[in-house]
Amino acid sequence: MDMPNAIAPAPPPGAAADWTIPQDWASYTLAEHAMWDTLFERQARMLPGRASPAFLEGLDVLRLSKPGIPDFDELSERLHKLTGWRVVAVPGLVPDEDFFRHLANRTFVAGRFIRRPEQIDYLQEPDVFHDVFGHVPMLANPVFADYMQAYGEGGLRSLQYGSLKQLARLYWYTVEFGLVREGGELRIYGAGIVSSFGESRFALEDSSPNRIGFDLERVMRTDYRIDDYQQTYFVIDSYEDLLRRTLETDFAPLYARLARAKDLSTDAVLPSDTVYTLGDQAYARSRKAGAPAT
Ligand code: HBI
Ligand code: FE
């Protein structure tokens, strides 16, 4: 059995028991605000026609296009009026149980730091640009806002079943790397994609990855890559459909089945899959051969 948090670490000095820290907005430097603006302008050019209208509307109603790193208190005020969510600062990754508890209470934890110039295209820890630009716009959508809370509640329950690994795949393939079909076209909504200059093109337009219809059990069996672009993206029909399937699923028997099922590789394609694009995996293969990132 998986017990990732059998001994959960204590929050670092300066952080509260729930791992939150003050954002201390006044202490950001001009260079840090300028880094936000650079990232923002690059993505703002990339996203029209690629991002889901729900994401673009979120950017707009939250007025995230104002220059500089957003002040979380101001942002939370606007967001709270729309969907009851707030944004709070944390020092970095927080333990799963604390992360889920925040989501269940409709608080989104965001990194306060911003990437340095040499990390502009890739970093592993979620910074304020990934967390706020990537995640927060979708929290202004009432249906997605409910999905995120339901995920947090499900996350807390999954800890008792030792099924965190399977549930984390659901977060990965929806909240982080999800695609949605709207008006017959694929659009991006996952925060890991919309906040990435390279992946926002790759996820939609490259011939390498598979694009497969979302199925809860299928997704929860599928491994994912944390070090490179995904080899498979899963496509939902709508946010309503995603929320409904999640709420209607009885997770206890699902976890029991998943515990016996074999994990699926990051590039698996099954006869039962609804395949929108069968990827040629050319990018993934070139990376395995040690070719440089493009
Ligand atoms: N902490 N700050 C932060 N951000 C995350 O996205 C996050 C986390 N801790 C745990 C966690 N995610 C995972 O449990 C989920 O992705 C499943
Ligand atoms: Fe994220």
Short mmCIF file of C-alpha atoms and ligand atoms in Angstrom, two decimals:
data_model
loop_
_atom_site.label_atom_id
_atom_site.label_comp_id
_atom_site.label_asym_id
_atom_site.label_seq_id
_atom_site.Cartn_x
_atom_site.Cartn_y
_atom_site.Cartn_z
CA MET A 1 0.00 0.00 0.00
CA ASP A 2 1.11 3.50 -0.88
CA MET A 3 1.53 5.70 2.19
CA PRO A 4 3.24 8.84 0.93
CA ASN A 5 2.40 10.90 3.98
CA ALA A 6 2.69 8.39 6.80
CA ILE A 7 4.92 11.01 8.44
CA ALA A 8 3.84 14.38 7.09
CA PRO A 9 6.51 17.07 7.47
CA ALA A 10 5.81 20.10 9.66
CA PRO A 11 5.45 23.53 8.02
CA PRO A 12 8.72 25.50 7.80
CA PRO A 13 9.41 28.43 10.15
CA GLY A 14 7.23 31.44 9.28
CA ALA A 15 4.43 29.29 7.84
CA ALA A 16 1.14 28.71 9.63
CA ALA A 17 -0.07 25.23 10.66
CA ASP A 18 -1.96 25.02 7.33
CA TRP A 19 1.28 25.86 5.47
CA THR A 20 0.18 29.33 4.36
CA ILE A 21 2.56 32.30 4.44
CA PRO A 22 1.97 36.02 3.86
CA GLN A 23 2.33 36.86 0.16
CA ASP A 24 4.14 40.07 1.18
CA TRP A 25 3.24 41.64 -2.17
CA ALA A 26 5.16 44.88 -1.40
CA SER A 27 8.47 43.01 -1.33
CA TYR A 28 8.41 41.87 -4.98
CA THR A 29 11.15 43.58 -6.98
CA LEU A 30 10.65 45.40 -10.29
CA ALA A 31 12.49 42.54 -12.00
CA GLU A 32 10.04 40.02 -10.53
CA HIS A 33 7.03 42.03 -11.73
CA ALA A 34 8.70 42.37 -15.14
CA MET A 35 9.14 38.59 -15.33
CA TRP A 36 5.38 38.17 -14.76
CA ASP A 37 4.66 40.71 -17.51
CA THR A 38 6.99 38.94 -19.96
CA LEU A 39 5.37 35.57 -19.29
CA PHE A 40 1.89 37.08 -19.40
CA GLU A 41 2.35 38.83 -22.74
CA ARG A 42 3.86 35.73 -24.33
CA GLN A 43 0.91 33.56 -23.23
CA ALA A 44 -1.71 36.22 -24.00
CA ARG A 45 -0.55 36.11 -27.63
CA MET A 46 -0.50 32.32 -27.71
CA LEU A 47 -3.85 31.51 -26.15
CA PRO A 48 -6.68 33.03 -28.23
CA GLY A 49 -8.05 30.22 -30.41
CA ARG A 50 -6.15 27.63 -28.36
CA ALA A 51 -7.42 28.05 -24.79
CA SER A 52 -10.94 27.18 -23.73
CA PRO A 53 -13.25 30.22 -23.62
CA ALA A 54 -13.80 29.43 -19.91
CA PHE A 55 -10.10 30.05 -19.25
CA LEU A 56 -9.99 33.27 -21.30
CA GLU A 57 -13.13 34.57 -19.57
CA GLY A 58 -11.53 33.84 -16.19
CA LEU A 59 -8.45 35.88 -17.14
CA ASP A 60 -10.75 38.69 -18.15
CA VAL A 61 -13.19 38.80 -15.21
CA LEU A 62 -10.34 38.50 -12.69
CA ARG A 63 -8.50 41.32 -14.46
CA LEU A 64 -5.28 39.34 -14.49
CA SER A 65 -4.04 41.42 -17.41
CA LYS A 66 -3.15 44.25 -15.03
CA PRO A 67 0.65 44.64 -15.07
CA GLY A 68 2.73 42.93 -12.40
CA ILE A 69 2.31 39.95 -10.09
CA PRO A 70 -1.27 39.98 -8.73
CA ASP A 71 -1.91 40.83 -5.10
CA PHE A 72 -3.57 37.66 -3.72
CA ASP A 73 -5.89 39.60 -1.36
CA GLU A 74 -7.26 41.74 -4.18
CA LEU A 75 -7.53 38.75 -6.49
CA SER A 76 -9.26 36.71 -3.79
CA GLU A 77 -11.85 39.43 -3.29
CA ARG A 78 -12.86 39.30 -6.96
CA LEU A 79 -12.71 35.50 -7.10
CA HIS A 80 -14.67 35.04 -3.88
CA LYS A 81 -17.56 37.09 -5.26
CA LEU A 82 -17.72 34.86 -8.32
CA THR A 83 -17.31 31.34 -6.93
CA GLY A 84 -16.39 31.52 -3.23
CA TRP A 85 -12.72 30.57 -3.82
CA ARG A 86 -9.68 32.37 -2.36
CA VAL A 87 -5.98 32.30 -3.24
CA VAL A 88 -3.40 31.99 -0.46
CA ALA A 89 0.40 31.86 -0.57
CA VAL A 90 2.52 28.82 0.36
CA PRO A 91 6.31 28.35 0.34
CA GLY A 92 6.26 25.52 -2.24
CA LEU A 93 4.79 22.03 -2.47
CA VAL A 94 2.66 21.25 0.57
CA PRO A 95 1.84 17.74 1.88
CA ASP A 96 -1.01 16.04 0.03
CA GLU A 97 -3.38 16.05 2.98
CA ASP A 98 -2.96 19.82 3.53
CA PHE A 99 -3.30 20.44 -0.20
CA PHE A 100 -6.56 18.48 -0.36
CA ARG A 101 -7.93 20.16 2.77
CA HIS A 102 -7.37 23.58 1.20
CA LEU A 103 -9.16 22.54 -2.01
CA ALA A 104 -12.05 21.05 -0.03
CA ASN A 105 -12.39 24.45 1.70
CA ARG A 106 -12.21 26.32 -1.62
CA THR A 107 -8.79 27.80 -1.03
CA PHE A 108 -6.19 27.49 -3.75
CA VAL A 109 -2.58 27.43 -2.55
CA ALA A 110 -0.17 29.31 -4.78
CA GLY A 111 3.60 29.70 -4.75
CA ARG A 112 4.62 33.31 -4.01
CA PHE A 113 7.99 33.13 -5.77
CA ILE A 114 8.50 33.68 -9.49
CA ARG A 115 10.92 31.82 -11.75
CA ARG A 116 14.32 33.35 -12.52
CA PRO A 117 15.23 34.37 -16.10
CA GLU A 118 17.27 31.18 -16.66
CA GLN A 119 14.18 29.11 -15.72
CA ILE A 120 11.79 30.94 -18.04
CA ASP A 121 10.81 27.85 -20.04
CA TYR A 122 11.06 25.12 -17.47
CA LEU A 123 10.93 24.63 -13.73
CA GLN A 124 9.67 21.76 -11.63
CA GLU A 125 8.25 23.61 -8.58
CA PRO A 126 5.04 25.53 -9.19
CA ASP A 127 5.73 29.28 -9.12
CA VAL A 128 3.25 32.17 -8.97
CA PHE A 129 2.92 32.31 -12.75
CA HIS A 130 1.98 28.64 -13.07
CA ASP A 131 -0.29 28.72 -10.03
CA VAL A 132 -2.06 32.03 -10.58
CA PHE A 133 -2.04 32.48 -14.36
CA GLY A 134 -2.44 28.74 -14.97
CA HIS A 135 -4.93 27.67 -12.31
CA VAL A 136 -6.90 30.63 -11.00
CA PRO A 137 -8.84 31.64 -14.19
CA MET A 138 -10.62 28.27 -14.25
CA LEU A 139 -11.64 28.79 -10.60
CA ALA A 140 -13.81 31.69 -11.80
CA ASN A 141 -15.90 29.10 -13.70
CA PRO A 142 -18.65 27.86 -11.33
CA VAL A 143 -18.62 24.28 -12.63
CA PHE A 144 -14.86 23.90 -12.60
CA ALA A 145 -14.77 25.56 -9.16
CA ASP A 146 -17.07 22.79 -7.88
CA TYR A 147 -14.94 20.13 -9.56
CA MET A 148 -11.82 21.38 -7.76
CA GLN A 149 -13.59 21.25 -4.40
CA ALA A 150 -14.91 17.75 -5.15
CA TYR A 151 -11.36 16.71 -6.05
CA GLY A 152 -10.10 17.95 -2.68
CA GLU A 153 -12.82 16.06 -0.83
CA GLY A 154 -12.06 12.94 -2.88
CA GLY A 155 -8.36 13.41 -2.17
CA LEU A 156 -8.91 13.36 1.59
CA ARG A 157 -10.93 10.13 1.23
CA SER A 158 -8.34 8.55 -1.10
CA LEU A 159 -5.72 8.73 1.66
CA GLN A 160 -7.68 6.11 3.65
CA TYR A 161 -7.73 3.78 0.67
CA GLY A 162 -4.05 4.20 -0.16
CA SER A 163 -5.13 5.28 -3.64
CA LEU A 164 -3.45 8.65 -3.83
CA LYS A 165 -1.35 7.61 -6.82
CA GLN A 166 -4.45 6.79 -8.88
CA LEU A 167 -6.31 9.93 -7.82
CA ALA A 168 -3.30 12.15 -8.54
CA ARG A 169 -3.49 10.95 -12.16
CA LEU A 170 -6.99 12.40 -12.40
CA TYR A 171 -5.66 15.80 -11.27
CA TRP A 172 -2.75 15.53 -13.66
CA TYR A 173 -4.77 14.65 -16.75
CA THR A 174 -7.55 17.18 -16.07
CA VAL A 175 -6.53 20.13 -13.88
CA GLU A 176 -2.93 20.18 -15.12
CA PHE A 177 -2.97 18.78 -18.67
CA GLY A 178 -6.61 18.60 -19.73
CA LEU A 179 -8.07 19.26 -23.17
CA VAL A 180 -11.76 19.98 -23.81
CA ARG A 181 -13.83 19.59 -26.99
CA GLU A 182 -15.79 22.73 -27.73
CA GLY A 183 -17.74 23.30 -30.95
CA GLY A 184 -16.05 20.23 -32.42
CA GLU A 185 -12.56 21.67 -31.81
CA LEU A 186 -9.99 20.75 -29.18
CA ARG A 187 -9.03 23.48 -26.72
CA ILE A 188 -6.60 23.56 -23.79
CA TYR A 189 -7.65 24.24 -20.20
CA GLY A 190 -5.05 22.43 -18.05
CA ALA A 191 -2.87 24.81 -16.03
CA GLY A 192 0.36 23.04 -16.97
CA ILE A 193 -0.42 23.63 -20.64
CA VAL A 194 -1.85 27.16 -20.60
CA SER A 195 1.08 28.42 -18.51
CA SER A 196 3.66 26.83 -20.87
CA PHE A 197 4.77 28.56 -24.07
CA GLY A 198 5.96 25.33 -25.67
CA GLU A 199 3.25 22.96 -24.49
CA SER A 200 0.33 25.22 -25.42
CA ARG A 201 1.26 24.59 -29.06
CA PHE A 202 2.47 21.03 -28.63
CA ALA A 203 -0.63 19.77 -26.83
CA LEU A 204 -2.92 20.87 -29.67
CA GLU A 205 -0.86 20.93 -32.83
CA ASP A 206 2.04 18.49 -32.62
CA SER A 207 1.78 15.08 -34.34
CA SER A 208 3.55 13.34 -31.43
CA PRO A 209 1.00 12.91 -28.61
CA ASN A 210 -2.19 10.85 -28.47
CA ARG A 211 -5.41 12.73 -27.78
CA ILE A 212 -7.94 10.37 -26.23
CA GLY A 213 -11.49 10.77 -24.92
CA PHE A 214 -11.65 11.11 -21.14
CA ASP A 215 -12.66 8.06 -19.15
CA LEU A 216 -12.22 8.20 -15.37
CA GLU A 217 -11.02 4.64 -14.86
CA ARG A 218 -8.76 4.71 -17.92
CA VAL A 219 -7.15 7.96 -16.76
CA MET A 220 -6.61 6.67 -13.24
CA ARG A 221 -4.66 3.69 -14.60
CA THR A 222 -2.34 5.81 -16.75
CA ASP A 223 1.18 6.85 -15.74
CA TYR A 224 2.31 10.39 -16.53
CA ARG A 225 5.53 12.25 -17.23
CA ILE A 226 6.67 15.01 -14.90
CA ASP A 227 9.88 15.78 -16.83
CA ASP A 228 8.66 16.53 -20.35
CA TYR A 229 5.62 17.15 -22.55
CA GLN A 230 2.88 14.53 -22.14
CA GLN A 231 2.65 11.57 -24.51
CA THR A 232 -1.13 11.44 -24.09
CA TYR A 233 -3.74 14.11 -23.42
CA PHE A 234 -7.30 13.27 -22.35
CA VAL A 235 -10.21 15.21 -23.82
CA ILE A 236 -13.36 15.98 -21.81
CA ASP A 237 -16.70 16.77 -23.49
CA SER A 238 -17.49 19.61 -21.07
CA TYR A 239 -16.78 20.76 -17.51
CA GLU A 240 -20.32 19.69 -16.55
CA ASP A 241 -19.59 16.19 -17.81
CA LEU A 242 -16.29 16.05 -15.89
CA LEU A 243 -17.97 17.19 -12.66
CA ARG A 244 -20.91 14.83 -13.08
CA ARG A 245 -18.76 11.78 -13.76
CA THR A 246 -16.60 12.57 -10.74
CA LEU A 247 -19.56 13.10 -8.40
CA GLU A 248 -21.44 10.03 -9.65
CA THR A 249 -18.53 7.65 -9.29
CA ASP A 250 -18.40 5.38 -6.28
CA PHE A 251 -14.66 5.54 -5.64
CA ALA A 252 -14.37 2.65 -3.13
CA PRO A 253 -15.07 -0.14 -5.68
CA LEU A 254 -13.16 1.82 -8.33
CA TYR A 255 -10.05 1.91 -6.13
CA ALA A 256 -10.45 -1.82 -5.44
CA ARG A 257 -10.49 -2.51 -9.21
CA LEU A 258 -7.57 -0.16 -9.82
CA ALA A 259 -5.49 -1.89 -7.15
CA ARG A 260 -5.77 -5.11 -9.20
CA ALA A 261 -5.45 -3.53 -12.65
CA LYS A 262 -2.12 -3.13 -14.42
CA ASP A 263 -0.91 0.45 -14.82
CA LEU A 264 -0.95 1.75 -18.39
CA SER A 265 2.14 3.32 -19.94
CA THR A 266 2.22 7.01 -20.85
CA ASP A 267 1.72 6.19 -24.57
CA ALA A 268 -0.74 3.25 -24.34
CA VAL A 269 -3.71 3.15 -26.74
CA LEU A 270 -6.50 0.65 -25.99
CA PRO A 271 -9.17 -0.79 -28.32
CA SER A 272 -11.78 0.75 -26.00
CA ASP A 273 -10.30 4.27 -26.32
CA THR A 274 -12.04 7.06 -28.22
CA VAL A 275 -9.04 8.25 -30.22
CA TYR A 276 -9.15 11.83 -31.49
CA THR A 277 -5.50 11.74 -32.57
CA LEU A 278 -3.25 8.72 -32.75
CA GLY A 279 0.14 10.26 -32.01
CA ASP A 280 3.29 9.22 -33.89
CA GLN A 281 5.31 9.82 -30.65
CA ALA A 282 8.09 11.30 -32.81
CA TYR A 283 8.88 13.99 -30.22
CA ALA A 284 8.91 11.50 -27.34
CA ARG A 285 11.23 9.17 -29.29
CA SER A 286 13.60 11.99 -30.23
CA ARG A 287 13.85 12.97 -26.57
CA LYS A 288 14.62 9.39 -25.54
CA ALA A 289 17.48 9.39 -28.03
CA GLY A 290 18.90 12.35 -26.11
CA ALA A 291 18.09 15.08 -28.61
CA PRO A 292 18.00 18.60 -27.19
CA ALA A 293 14.72 20.22 -26.20
CA THR A 294 13.01 22.24 -28.89
N1 HBI B 1 1.34 21.59 -3.25
N2 HBI B 1 1.74 23.84 -3.55
C1 HBI B 1 1.27 22.67 -4.02
N3 HBI B 1 0.75 22.60 -5.28
C2 HBI B 1 0.28 21.43 -5.78
O1 HBI B 1 -0.20 21.40 -6.93
C3 HBI B 1 0.32 20.27 -4.99
C4 HBI B 1 0.88 20.39 -3.70
N4 HBI B 1 0.95 19.31 -2.91
C5 HBI B 1 0.44 18.05 -3.31
C6 HBI B 1 -0.12 17.99 -4.66
N5 HBI B 1 -0.15 19.05 -5.42
C7 HBI B 1 -0.66 16.67 -5.13
O2 HBI B 1 -1.22 15.99 -4.04
C8 HBI B 1 -1.75 16.75 -6.18
O3 HBI B 1 -1.17 17.14 -7.39
C9 HBI B 1 -2.43 15.45 -6.38
FE FE B 2 -0.36 23.10 -11.07
#
